[in-house]
Amino acid sequence: MFVVTAAHSGEEPGLQPEGYSEEEQESEEEREQEEEEEQEQASEEDEEQEQASEELSEEPSSPAAMLDVFRSIPTQMDYKGQKLAEQIFQGIILVSAVIGFIYGYVTEQFGWTVYIVMAGFAVSCLLTLPPWPMYRRNPLKWLPVQESGTEDKKPADRKPKRHSKS
């Protein structure tokens, strides 16, 4: 069933099935060469991606740079924002507790009540704990710094207060 082929033009002899023509052998060799080229191209692309990722990873990852990133995140919330956050928090907790109680009562599963209240708590934390921009719409207006003359006076220069005897 297999035929031994002789070496043609520097090829190694090998076993091939009967009826296997030289044209089929050449087309198979071309396919193998194309596959090798595709593998080479893929390996080159992989190398380029690795180089790009190395360049990105060379960004400053020092603790000082990381602190600058954290310091750039706003952490303040104005008084009206605090009030709004508290109202949203309480509203979500109340609504989730009512929904959880009703659903748990209907299904006769107290566990669902707890799950729904916990989900409401998680949603309310997500909406109210970070200082979202809606909580920073009314920033405080601080008075400008004034230099006062009372700080410069010495205690001896001040007149003592006299209490009247009545």
C-alpha atoms as an extended CHARMM CRD file, in Angstrom:
* protein
*
       166  EXT
         1         1  MET       CA              0.0000000000        0.0000000000        0.0000000000  PROA      1               0.0000000000
         2         2  PHE       CA              2.9330000000        2.3370000000        0.5050000000  PROA      2               0.0000000000
         3         3  VAL       CA              5.4770000000        3.0160000000       -2.1910000000  PROA      3               0.0000000000
         4         4  VAL       CA              9.0780000000        3.9410000000       -1.5700000000  PROA      4               0.0000000000
         5         5  THR       CA              9.9090000000        7.1430000000       -3.4390000000  PROA      5               0.0000000000
         6         6  ALA       CA             13.3250000000        8.0310000000       -4.6980000000  PROA      6               0.0000000000
         7         7  ALA       CA             14.9790000000       11.3030000000       -3.9370000000  PROA      7               0.0000000000
         8         8  HSD       CA             14.2900000000       13.9640000000       -6.5480000000  PROA      8               0.0000000000
         9         9  SER       CA             16.2890000000       17.1700000000       -6.6520000000  PROA      9               0.0000000000
        10        10  GLY       CA             17.8410000000       16.7420000000       -3.2060000000  PROA      10              0.0000000000
        11        11  GLU       CA             14.7130000000       15.4550000000       -1.4640000000  PROA      11              0.0000000000
        12        12  GLU       CA             14.9130000000       12.6850000000        1.0530000000  PROA      12              0.0000000000
        13        13  PRO       CA             13.3390000000        9.3870000000        0.0700000000  PROA      13              0.0000000000
        14        14  GLY       CA             10.2120000000        8.4940000000        2.0330000000  PROA      14              0.0000000000
        15        15  LEU       CA              7.0730000000        6.3850000000        2.1850000000  PROA      15              0.0000000000
        16        16  GLN       CA              4.0110000000        7.6140000000        0.4250000000  PROA      16              0.0000000000
        17        17  PRO       CA              0.6320000000        6.0100000000       -0.2330000000  PROA      17              0.0000000000
        18        18  GLU       CA             -0.0490000000        4.4710000000       -3.6390000000  PROA      18              0.0000000000
        19        19  GLY       CA             -1.4890000000        6.8640000000       -6.1420000000  PROA      19              0.0000000000
        20        20  TYR       CA              0.2950000000        9.7780000000       -4.4630000000  PROA      20              0.0000000000
        21        21  SER       CA              1.4940000000       11.9850000000       -7.3050000000  PROA      21              0.0000000000
        22        22  GLU       CA              4.4090000000       14.3640000000       -7.3500000000  PROA      22              0.0000000000
        23        23  GLU       CA              2.0040000000       17.2990000000       -7.7580000000  PROA      23              0.0000000000
        24        24  GLU       CA              0.2290000000       16.3800000000       -4.5290000000  PROA      24              0.0000000000
        25        25  GLN       CA              3.5980000000       16.1090000000       -2.8210000000  PROA      25              0.0000000000
        26        26  GLU       CA              4.6090000000       19.5690000000       -4.0630000000  PROA      26              0.0000000000
        27        27  SER       CA              1.3280000000       21.1280000000       -2.9900000000  PROA      27              0.0000000000
        28        28  GLU       CA              1.7290000000       19.5620000000        0.4560000000  PROA      28              0.0000000000
        29        29  GLU       CA              5.2310000000       21.0120000000        0.7200000000  PROA      29              0.0000000000
        30        30  GLU       CA              3.8740000000       24.4340000000       -0.2590000000  PROA      30              0.0000000000
        31        31  ARG       CA              1.2330000000       24.1480000000        2.4690000000  PROA      31              0.0000000000
        32        32  GLU       CA              3.9200000000       23.2630000000        5.0060000000  PROA      32              0.0000000000
        33        33  GLN       CA              5.9800000000       26.2730000000        3.9420000000  PROA      33              0.0000000000
        34        34  GLU       CA              2.9430000000       28.5510000000        4.2610000000  PROA      34              0.0000000000
        35        35  GLU       CA              2.2390000000       27.1840000000        7.7400000000  PROA      35              0.0000000000
        36        36  GLU       CA              5.8430000000       27.8260000000        8.7670000000  PROA      36              0.0000000000
        37        37  GLU       CA              5.6050000000       31.4170000000        7.4630000000  PROA      37              0.0000000000
        38        38  GLU       CA              2.3730000000       31.9750000000        9.3780000000  PROA      38              0.0000000000
        39        39  GLN       CA              3.9910000000       30.6530000000       12.5480000000  PROA      39              0.0000000000
        40        40  GLU       CA              6.9540000000       32.9890000000       12.0470000000  PROA      40              0.0000000000
        41        41  GLN       CA              4.6140000000       35.9580000000       11.5650000000  PROA      41              0.0000000000
        42        42  ALA       CA              2.6640000000       35.0080000000       14.6800000000  PROA      42              0.0000000000
        43        43  SER       CA              5.8650000000       34.7460000000       16.7110000000  PROA      43              0.0000000000
        44        44  GLU       CA              6.9860000000       38.1650000000       15.4390000000  PROA      44              0.0000000000
        45        45  GLU       CA              3.6260000000       39.6580000000       16.4440000000  PROA      45              0.0000000000
        46        46  ASP       CA              3.9410000000       38.0510000000       19.8860000000  PROA      46              0.0000000000
        47        47  GLU       CA              7.3990000000       39.5750000000       20.3060000000  PROA      47              0.0000000000
        48        48  GLU       CA              6.0480000000       43.0230000000       19.3440000000  PROA      48              0.0000000000
        49        49  GLN       CA              3.2310000000       42.6860000000       21.8790000000  PROA      49              0.0000000000
        50        50  GLU       CA              5.6940000000       41.6540000000       24.5860000000  PROA      50              0.0000000000
        51        51  GLN       CA              7.8740000000       44.6750000000       23.8200000000  PROA      51              0.0000000000
        52        52  ALA       CA              4.8580000000       46.9710000000       23.9720000000  PROA      52              0.0000000000
        53        53  SER       CA              3.7570000000       45.5140000000       27.2920000000  PROA      53              0.0000000000
        54        54  GLU       CA              7.3010000000       45.8940000000       28.6660000000  PROA      54              0.0000000000
        55        55  GLU       CA              7.2740000000       49.5560000000       27.6400000000  PROA      55              0.0000000000
        56        56  LEU       CA              3.9670000000       50.0740000000       29.4220000000  PROA      56              0.0000000000
        57        57  SER       CA              5.2110000000       48.3050000000       32.5170000000  PROA      57              0.0000000000
        58        58  GLU       CA              8.2230000000       50.6270000000       32.6530000000  PROA      58              0.0000000000
        59        59  GLU       CA              5.9820000000       53.4690000000       33.8040000000  PROA      59              0.0000000000
        60        60  PRO       CA              6.9560000000       54.8050000000       37.1970000000  PROA      60              0.0000000000
        61        61  SER       CA              5.4880000000       52.4520000000       39.7570000000  PROA      61              0.0000000000
        62        62  SER       CA              7.2840000000       53.9570000000       42.6820000000  PROA      62              0.0000000000
        63        63  PRO       CA              5.3590000000       54.5110000000       45.8990000000  PROA      63              0.0000000000
        64        64  ALA       CA              5.5410000000       58.2770000000       45.3870000000  PROA      64              0.0000000000
        65        65  ALA       CA              3.8530000000       58.0110000000       41.9770000000  PROA      65              0.0000000000
        66        66  MET       CA              1.1710000000       55.7700000000       43.4350000000  PROA      66              0.0000000000
        67        67  LEU       CA              0.5650000000       58.2380000000       46.2600000000  PROA      67              0.0000000000
        68        68  ASP       CA              0.1610000000       61.0520000000       43.7320000000  PROA      68              0.0000000000
        69        69  VAL       CA             -2.5650000000       59.0330000000       42.0080000000  PROA      69              0.0000000000
        70        70  PHE       CA             -4.3790000000       58.4640000000       45.2960000000  PROA      70              0.0000000000
        71        71  ARG       CA             -3.9890000000       62.0960000000       46.3220000000  PROA      71              0.0000000000
        72        72  SER       CA             -5.6040000000       63.2470000000       43.0750000000  PROA      72              0.0000000000
        73        73  ILE       CA             -8.8470000000       61.4390000000       43.9830000000  PROA      73              0.0000000000
        74        74  PRO       CA            -11.2810000000       63.8830000000       45.6060000000  PROA      74              0.0000000000
        75        75  THR       CA            -12.3180000000       62.8540000000       49.1080000000  PROA      75              0.0000000000
        76        76  GLN       CA            -14.4110000000       65.7990000000       50.2720000000  PROA      76              0.0000000000
        77        77  MET       CA            -18.1740000000       65.9120000000       50.4350000000  PROA      77              0.0000000000
        78        78  ASP       CA            -20.0350000000       69.1310000000       51.2630000000  PROA      78              0.0000000000
        79        79  TYR       CA            -22.7320000000       69.3600000000       53.9230000000  PROA      79              0.0000000000
        80        80  LYS       CA            -25.6170000000       69.2690000000       51.4670000000  PROA      80              0.0000000000
        81        81  GLY       CA            -23.9730000000       66.2850000000       49.7780000000  PROA      81              0.0000000000
        82        82  GLN       CA            -23.7170000000       64.5140000000       53.1240000000  PROA      82              0.0000000000
        83        83  LYS       CA            -27.3890000000       65.1230000000       53.7530000000  PROA      83              0.0000000000
        84        84  LEU       CA            -28.2970000000       63.8210000000       50.2810000000  PROA      84              0.0000000000
        85        85  ALA       CA            -26.1070000000       60.7390000000       50.7330000000  PROA      85              0.0000000000
        86        86  GLU       CA            -27.7300000000       59.9890000000       54.0880000000  PROA      86              0.0000000000
        87        87  GLN       CA            -31.2220000000       60.3160000000       52.5960000000  PROA      87              0.0000000000
        88        88  ILE       CA            -30.3530000000       58.0550000000       49.6710000000  PROA      88              0.0000000000
        89        89  PHE       CA            -28.7730000000       55.4970000000       52.0080000000  PROA      89              0.0000000000
        90        90  GLN       CA            -31.7960000000       55.3960000000       54.3070000000  PROA      90              0.0000000000
        91        91  GLY       CA            -34.2420000000       55.2910000000       51.3920000000  PROA      91              0.0000000000
        92        92  ILE       CA            -32.5350000000       52.3560000000       49.7050000000  PROA      92              0.0000000000
        93        93  ILE       CA            -32.2670000000       50.4200000000       52.9670000000  PROA      93              0.0000000000
        94        94  LEU       CA            -35.9440000000       51.0680000000       53.7700000000  PROA      94              0.0000000000
        95        95  VAL       CA            -37.1690000000       50.0850000000       50.2910000000  PROA      95              0.0000000000
        96        96  SER       CA            -35.0260000000       46.9450000000       50.1930000000  PROA      96              0.0000000000
        97        97  ALA       CA            -36.2190000000       45.9550000000       53.6790000000  PROA      97              0.0000000000
        98        98  VAL       CA            -39.8870000000       46.3220000000       52.6860000000  PROA      98              0.0000000000
        99        99  ILE       CA            -39.3800000000       44.4480000000       49.4080000000  PROA      99              0.0000000000
       100       100  GLY       CA            -37.3390000000       41.7700000000       51.1510000000  PROA      100             0.0000000000
       101       101  PHE       CA            -39.9350000000       41.3300000000       53.8970000000  PROA      101             0.0000000000
       102       102  ILE       CA            -42.8210000000       41.0400000000       51.4350000000  PROA      102             0.0000000000
       103       103  TYR       CA            -40.9490000000       38.6300000000       49.1530000000  PROA      103             0.0000000000
       104       104  GLY       CA            -39.7640000000       36.5460000000       52.1000000000  PROA      104             0.0000000000
       105       105  TYR       CA            -43.2930000000       36.4430000000       53.5460000000  PROA      105             0.0000000000
       106       106  VAL       CA            -44.8350000000       35.3780000000       50.2180000000  PROA      106             0.0000000000
       107       107  THR       CA            -42.2410000000       32.6670000000       49.5740000000  PROA      107             0.0000000000
       108       108  GLU       CA            -42.0490000000       31.7540000000       53.2660000000  PROA      108             0.0000000000
       109       109  GLN       CA            -38.2580000000       31.9560000000       53.0630000000  PROA      109             0.0000000000
       110       110  PHE       CA            -36.6130000000       34.2860000000       55.5750000000  PROA      110             0.0000000000
       111       111  GLY       CA            -33.2910000000       33.8100000000       53.7810000000  PROA      111             0.0000000000
       112       112  TRP       CA            -34.5680000000       35.7560000000       50.7690000000  PROA      112             0.0000000000
       113       113  THR       CA            -35.4370000000       38.6510000000       53.0510000000  PROA      113             0.0000000000
       114       114  VAL       CA            -31.8840000000       38.7390000000       54.3340000000  PROA      114             0.0000000000
       115       115  TYR       CA            -30.4130000000       38.4650000000       50.8180000000  PROA      115             0.0000000000
       116       116  ILE       CA            -32.5470000000       41.3280000000       49.5020000000  PROA      116             0.0000000000
       117       117  VAL       CA            -31.6920000000       43.5840000000       52.4550000000  PROA      117             0.0000000000
       118       118  MET       CA            -27.9770000000       42.7630000000       52.0100000000  PROA      118             0.0000000000
       119       119  ALA       CA            -28.2230000000       43.5730000000       48.2940000000  PROA      119             0.0000000000
       120       120  GLY       CA            -29.8820000000       46.8870000000       49.1650000000  PROA      120             0.0000000000
       121       121  PHE       CA            -27.1120000000       47.6180000000       51.6380000000  PROA      121             0.0000000000
       122       122  ALA       CA            -24.4550000000       46.8940000000       48.9960000000  PROA      122             0.0000000000
       123       123  VAL       CA            -26.1740000000       49.1310000000       46.4310000000  PROA      123             0.0000000000
       124       124  SER       CA            -26.5820000000       51.9440000000       48.9450000000  PROA      124             0.0000000000
       125       125  CYS       CA            -22.9150000000       51.7080000000       49.9260000000  PROA      125             0.0000000000
       126       126  LEU       CA            -21.8960000000       51.8620000000       46.2840000000  PROA      126             0.0000000000
       127       127  LEU       CA            -24.0390000000       54.9380000000       45.7180000000  PROA      127             0.0000000000
       128       128  THR       CA            -23.2790000000       56.8700000000       48.8950000000  PROA      128             0.0000000000
       129       129  LEU       CA            -19.7810000000       56.0850000000       50.1820000000  PROA      129             0.0000000000
       130       130  PRO       CA            -17.6310000000       57.3640000000       47.2900000000  PROA      130             0.0000000000
       131       131  PRO       CA            -17.6320000000       61.1530000000       46.9910000000  PROA      131             0.0000000000
       132       132  TRP       CA            -19.4510000000       61.2650000000       43.6500000000  PROA      132             0.0000000000
       133       133  PRO       CA            -19.6480000000       64.6780000000       41.9430000000  PROA      133             0.0000000000
       134       134  MET       CA            -23.3430000000       64.9980000000       42.8600000000  PROA      134             0.0000000000
       135       135  TYR       CA            -22.2350000000       65.2020000000       46.5120000000  PROA      135             0.0000000000
       136       136  ARG       CA            -19.7350000000       68.0010000000       45.8190000000  PROA      136             0.0000000000
       137       137  ARG       CA            -21.9510000000       70.5870000000       44.1420000000  PROA      137             0.0000000000
       138       138  ASN       CA            -21.9460000000       73.0780000000       47.0310000000  PROA      138             0.0000000000
       139       139  PRO       CA            -18.3720000000       73.5120000000       48.2500000000  PROA      139             0.0000000000
       140       140  LEU       CA            -17.7400000000       75.5360000000       51.3590000000  PROA      140             0.0000000000
       141       141  LYS       CA            -16.6360000000       79.1170000000       50.8630000000  PROA      141             0.0000000000
       142       142  TRP       CA            -13.8930000000       79.7630000000       53.3550000000  PROA      142             0.0000000000
       143       143  LEU       CA            -13.1440000000       83.2520000000       54.5870000000  PROA      143             0.0000000000
       144       144  PRO       CA             -9.8450000000       84.6860000000       53.4490000000  PROA      144             0.0000000000
       145       145  VAL       CA             -7.0130000000       84.6700000000       55.9510000000  PROA      145             0.0000000000
       146       146  GLN       CA             -6.8460000000       87.9310000000       57.8810000000  PROA      146             0.0000000000
       147       147  GLU       CA             -3.9160000000       89.1190000000       59.8560000000  PROA      147             0.0000000000
       148       148  SER       CA             -5.2130000000       90.2330000000       63.2120000000  PROA      148             0.0000000000
       149       149  GLY       CA             -3.4590000000       92.6410000000       65.5380000000  PROA      149             0.0000000000
       150       150  THR       CA             -4.3650000000       90.6920000000       68.6820000000  PROA      150             0.0000000000
       151       151  GLU       CA             -1.8490000000       87.9660000000       67.9750000000  PROA      151             0.0000000000
       152       152  ASP       CA              0.9880000000       90.4610000000       67.8170000000  PROA      152             0.0000000000
       153       153  LYS       CA              0.2470000000       92.0210000000       71.2040000000  PROA      153             0.0000000000
       154       154  LYS       CA              2.0740000000       90.7770000000       74.2040000000  PROA      154             0.0000000000
       155       155  PRO       CA              0.0400000000       89.6630000000       77.2210000000  PROA      155             0.0000000000
       156       156  ALA       CA              1.4860000000       92.5320000000       79.2570000000  PROA      156             0.0000000000
       157       157  ASP       CA              0.2090000000       95.1120000000       76.7470000000  PROA      157             0.0000000000
       158       158  ARG       CA             -3.3870000000       94.0720000000       77.2090000000  PROA      158             0.0000000000
       159       159  LYS       CA             -5.4380000000       95.8710000000       79.7800000000  PROA      159             0.0000000000
       160       160  PRO       CA             -6.7030000000       93.6080000000       82.5050000000  PROA      160             0.0000000000
       161       161  LYS       CA            -10.4500000000       93.4470000000       82.8400000000  PROA      161             0.0000000000
       162       162  ARG       CA            -11.8070000000       94.6810000000       86.0720000000  PROA      162             0.0000000000
       163       163  HSD       CA            -14.8990000000       93.2090000000       87.5000000000  PROA      163             0.0000000000
       164       164  SER       CA            -17.2760000000       95.5340000000       89.1560000000  PROA      164             0.0000000000
       165       165  LYS       CA            -18.2320000000       94.8090000000       92.7000000000  PROA      165             0.0000000000
       166       166  SER       CA            -21.9260000000       94.9730000000       93.1830000000  PROA      166             0.0000000000
